[in-house]
Amino acid sequence: ISPNLDEGYQGLHGIYRGAGSSGYRAALKRIAQKYPDSSDVTVRLAEAFQMTGDLPQAVTLYTRVLNQEPGHLRAQIGVGTIYVILGNLAQAERVFQNVLVQDPIKVEALNGLGWIHEKRGDVAGARDFYRQTLSVDPGNTFAGEHIKKVAP
């Protein structure tokens, strides 16, 4: 990513606070039009749509990246997270397991699998994944909070 693009992203936080989610998405769309071949830009745009609740648009953008780069970890994690939110736990589990094949200590995937097990009521499985996350990243807030929910 060019330094100008990084500066543009830093300015987006002010846009998001000042103009709300629609202004934030509009600004990201302008950046995406300027850098149409950038997977990173497309993933950031997908993340923005995800943050603002437009999950179908986010999935469309993540899928675009994954069609070009099937191993793109951020796109996989983003789409896996949306699958969990939408209740498609089996598909989310496949996505997160695939991420772990590529990066066995990717905390986002470990947390995602913990979250899936938690949603299924499998507290032992959830605890196991949250412990794995905390062994890699002891300060991980998500795992720290959720392991308390599934504590014996």
mmCIF file of C-alpha atoms in Angstrom:
data_model
loop_
_atom_site.group_PDB
_atom_site.id
_atom_site.type_symbol
_atom_site.label_atom_id
_atom_site.label_comp_id
_atom_site.label_asym_id
_atom_site.label_seq_id
_atom_site.Cartn_x
_atom_site.Cartn_y
_atom_site.Cartn_z
ATOM 1 C CA ILE A 1 0.000 0.000 0.000
ATOM 2 C CA SER A 2 1.255 3.415 -0.824
ATOM 3 C CA PRO A 3 1.869 5.982 1.942
ATOM 4 C CA ASN A 4 -0.919 8.131 0.459
ATOM 5 C CA LEU A 5 -3.348 5.261 0.800
ATOM 6 C CA ASP A 6 -2.348 4.712 4.433
ATOM 7 C CA GLU A 7 -2.909 8.409 5.120
ATOM 8 C CA GLY A 8 -6.313 8.104 3.481
ATOM 9 C CA TYR A 9 -7.253 5.249 5.790
ATOM 10 C CA GLN A 10 -6.151 7.222 8.845
ATOM 11 C CA GLY A 11 -8.411 10.061 7.757
ATOM 12 C CA LEU A 12 -11.333 7.669 7.433
ATOM 13 C CA HIS A 13 -11.661 7.339 11.193
ATOM 14 C CA GLY A 14 -12.521 11.029 11.383
ATOM 15 C CA ILE A 15 -14.995 10.630 8.538
ATOM 16 C CA TYR A 16 -16.641 7.703 10.319
ATOM 17 C CA ARG A 17 -17.049 9.700 13.533
ATOM 18 C CA GLY A 18 -18.163 12.867 11.740
ATOM 19 C CA ALA A 19 -20.281 11.597 8.864
ATOM 20 C CA GLY A 20 -21.431 8.282 10.225
ATOM 21 C CA SER A 21 -21.284 4.934 8.524
ATOM 22 C CA SER A 22 -22.579 6.133 5.148
ATOM 23 C CA GLY A 23 -19.799 8.728 4.896
ATOM 24 C CA TYR A 24 -17.240 6.133 5.903
ATOM 25 C CA ARG A 25 -18.445 3.669 3.276
ATOM 26 C CA ALA A 26 -18.561 6.381 0.608
ATOM 27 C CA ALA A 27 -14.978 7.379 1.383
ATOM 28 C CA LEU A 28 -13.838 3.757 1.208
ATOM 29 C CA LYS A 29 -15.643 3.289 -2.103
ATOM 30 C CA ARG A 30 -13.726 6.265 -3.513
ATOM 31 C CA ILE A 31 -10.459 4.678 -2.377
ATOM 32 C CA ALA A 32 -11.532 1.322 -3.863
ATOM 33 C CA GLN A 33 -12.231 3.010 -7.197
ATOM 34 C CA LYS A 34 -8.770 4.569 -7.115
ATOM 35 C CA TYR A 35 -7.131 1.185 -6.351
ATOM 36 C CA PRO A 36 -9.444 -1.353 -8.047
ATOM 37 C CA ASP A 37 -6.911 -4.186 -8.121
ATOM 38 C CA SER A 38 -5.948 -3.968 -4.461
ATOM 39 C CA SER A 39 -7.129 -6.897 -2.359
ATOM 40 C CA ASP A 40 -6.230 -4.947 0.755
ATOM 41 C CA VAL A 41 -8.501 -2.073 -0.240
ATOM 42 C CA THR A 42 -11.350 -4.460 -1.056
ATOM 43 C CA VAL A 43 -10.950 -6.230 2.296
ATOM 44 C CA ARG A 44 -10.963 -2.905 4.145
ATOM 45 C CA LEU A 45 -14.106 -1.924 2.299
ATOM 46 C CA ALA A 46 -15.685 -5.282 3.219
ATOM 47 C CA GLU A 47 -14.709 -4.702 6.857
ATOM 48 C CA ALA A 48 -16.353 -1.276 6.743
ATOM 49 C CA PHE A 49 -19.592 -2.755 5.418
ATOM 50 C CA GLN A 50 -19.371 -5.462 8.076
ATOM 51 C CA MET A 51 -18.894 -2.878 10.844
ATOM 52 C CA THR A 52 -21.891 -0.916 9.658
ATOM 53 C CA GLY A 53 -24.112 -3.995 9.449
ATOM 54 C CA ASP A 54 -24.294 -4.455 5.678
ATOM 55 C CA LEU A 55 -23.322 -8.124 5.830
ATOM 56 C CA PRO A 56 -24.445 -9.123 2.303
ATOM 57 C CA GLN A 57 -22.251 -6.397 0.766
ATOM 58 C CA ALA A 58 -19.350 -7.421 3.000
ATOM 59 C CA VAL A 59 -19.669 -11.075 1.933
ATOM 60 C CA THR A 60 -19.755 -10.020 -1.722
ATOM 61 C CA LEU A 61 -16.510 -8.080 -1.322
ATOM 62 C CA TYR A 62 -14.752 -10.780 0.727
ATOM 63 C CA THR A 63 -15.797 -13.326 -1.902
ATOM 64 C CA ARG A 64 -14.371 -11.136 -4.674
ATOM 65 C CA VAL A 65 -11.003 -11.178 -2.907
ATOM 66 C CA LEU A 66 -11.174 -14.923 -2.242
ATOM 67 C CA ASN A 67 -11.952 -15.610 -5.895
ATOM 68 C CA GLN A 68 -8.707 -13.806 -6.795
ATOM 69 C CA GLU A 69 -6.658 -14.967 -3.802
ATOM 70 C CA PRO A 70 -8.176 -18.082 -2.183
ATOM 71 C CA GLY A 71 -5.630 -18.017 0.632
ATOM 72 C CA HIS A 72 -6.265 -14.408 1.711
ATOM 73 C CA LEU A 73 -6.476 -14.795 5.504
ATOM 74 C CA ARG A 74 -8.198 -11.511 6.370
ATOM 75 C CA ALA A 75 -10.910 -12.164 3.797
ATOM 76 C CA GLN A 76 -11.389 -15.715 5.084
ATOM 77 C CA ILE A 77 -11.628 -14.511 8.680
ATOM 78 C CA GLY A 78 -14.069 -11.775 7.701
ATOM 79 C CA VAL A 79 -16.390 -14.101 5.831
ATOM 80 C CA GLY A 80 -16.090 -16.743 8.563
ATOM 81 C CA THR A 81 -17.104 -14.189 11.176
ATOM 82 C CA ILE A 82 -20.143 -13.202 9.127
ATOM 83 C CA TYR A 83 -21.126 -16.857 8.774
ATOM 84 C CA VAL A 84 -21.087 -17.157 12.578
ATOM 85 C CA ILE A 85 -23.184 -14.000 12.941
ATOM 86 C CA LEU A 86 -25.699 -15.371 10.420
ATOM 87 C CA GLY A 87 -25.802 -18.737 12.188
ATOM 88 C CA ASN A 88 -24.100 -20.730 9.443
ATOM 89 C CA LEU A 89 -21.810 -22.434 11.926
ATOM 90 C CA ALA A 90 -20.796 -25.393 9.742
ATOM 91 C CA GLN A 91 -19.597 -23.137 6.941
ATOM 92 C CA ALA A 92 -17.857 -20.814 9.416
ATOM 93 C CA GLU A 93 -16.112 -23.790 10.983
ATOM 94 C CA ARG A 94 -14.802 -24.929 7.585
ATOM 95 C CA VAL A 95 -13.470 -21.426 6.884
ATOM 96 C CA PHE A 96 -11.697 -21.110 10.247
ATOM 97 C CA GLN A 97 -10.245 -24.640 9.996
ATOM 98 C CA ASN A 98 -8.864 -23.715 6.566
ATOM 99 C CA VAL A 99 -7.251 -20.612 8.058
ATOM 100 C CA LEU A 100 -5.569 -22.773 10.713
ATOM 101 C CA VAL A 101 -4.175 -25.065 8.005
ATOM 102 C CA GLN A 102 -2.430 -21.996 6.576
ATOM 103 C CA ASP A 103 -1.521 -20.441 9.949
ATOM 104 C CA PRO A 104 -1.938 -22.784 12.954
ATOM 105 C CA ILE A 105 -1.723 -19.963 15.507
ATOM 106 C CA LYS A 106 -3.991 -17.397 13.830
ATOM 107 C CA VAL A 107 -5.830 -16.103 16.899
ATOM 108 C CA GLU A 108 -8.818 -14.831 14.916
ATOM 109 C CA ALA A 109 -9.482 -18.359 13.648
ATOM 110 C CA LEU A 110 -8.939 -19.880 17.097
ATOM 111 C CA ASN A 111 -11.369 -17.360 18.573
ATOM 112 C CA GLY A 112 -13.825 -18.026 15.751
ATOM 113 C CA LEU A 113 -13.776 -21.750 16.467
ATOM 114 C CA GLY A 114 -14.173 -21.067 20.178
ATOM 115 C CA TRP A 115 -17.158 -18.844 19.430
ATOM 116 C CA ILE A 116 -18.721 -21.551 17.234
ATOM 117 C CA HIS A 117 -18.341 -24.156 19.989
ATOM 118 C CA GLU A 118 -19.741 -21.695 22.515
ATOM 119 C CA LYS A 119 -22.797 -21.078 20.305
ATOM 120 C CA ARG A 120 -23.304 -24.833 19.950
ATOM 121 C CA GLY A 121 -23.208 -25.247 23.729
ATOM 122 C CA ASP A 122 -19.937 -27.197 23.626
ATOM 123 C CA VAL A 123 -18.266 -25.432 26.542
ATOM 124 C CA ALA A 124 -15.311 -27.829 26.692
ATOM 125 C CA GLY A 125 -14.558 -27.260 22.997
ATOM 126 C CA ALA A 126 -14.976 -23.502 23.352
ATOM 127 C CA ARG A 127 -12.685 -23.440 26.386
ATOM 128 C CA ASP A 128 -10.050 -25.410 24.483
ATOM 129 C CA PHE A 129 -9.955 -22.932 21.591
ATOM 130 C CA TYR A 130 -9.972 -19.900 23.893
ATOM 131 C CA ARG A 131 -7.081 -21.429 25.870
ATOM 132 C CA GLN A 132 -5.173 -21.943 22.628
ATOM 133 C CA THR A 133 -5.752 -18.286 21.759
ATOM 134 C CA LEU A 134 -4.555 -17.136 25.181
ATOM 135 C CA SER A 135 -1.437 -19.333 24.948
ATOM 136 C CA VAL A 136 -0.502 -17.462 21.754
ATOM 137 C CA ASP A 137 -1.851 -14.052 22.789
ATOM 138 C CA PRO A 138 -2.235 -13.819 26.594
ATOM 139 C CA GLY A 139 -3.822 -10.369 26.385
ATOM 140 C CA ASN A 140 -6.489 -11.320 23.837
ATOM 141 C CA THR A 141 -9.616 -9.563 25.077
ATOM 142 C CA PHE A 142 -12.143 -11.663 23.152
ATOM 143 C CA ALA A 143 -10.760 -14.975 24.401
ATOM 144 C CA GLY A 144 -10.305 -13.594 27.915
ATOM 145 C CA GLU A 145 -13.916 -12.461 28.120
ATOM 146 C CA HIS A 146 -15.397 -15.541 26.487
ATOM 147 C CA ILE A 147 -13.398 -18.085 28.459
ATOM 148 C CA LYS A 148 -15.054 -16.669 31.579
ATOM 149 C CA LYS A 149 -18.456 -17.399 30.027
ATOM 150 C CA VAL A 150 -17.572 -21.059 29.511
ATOM 151 C CA ALA A 151 -15.608 -21.571 32.726
ATOM 152 C CA PRO A 152 -16.578 -24.630 34.738
#
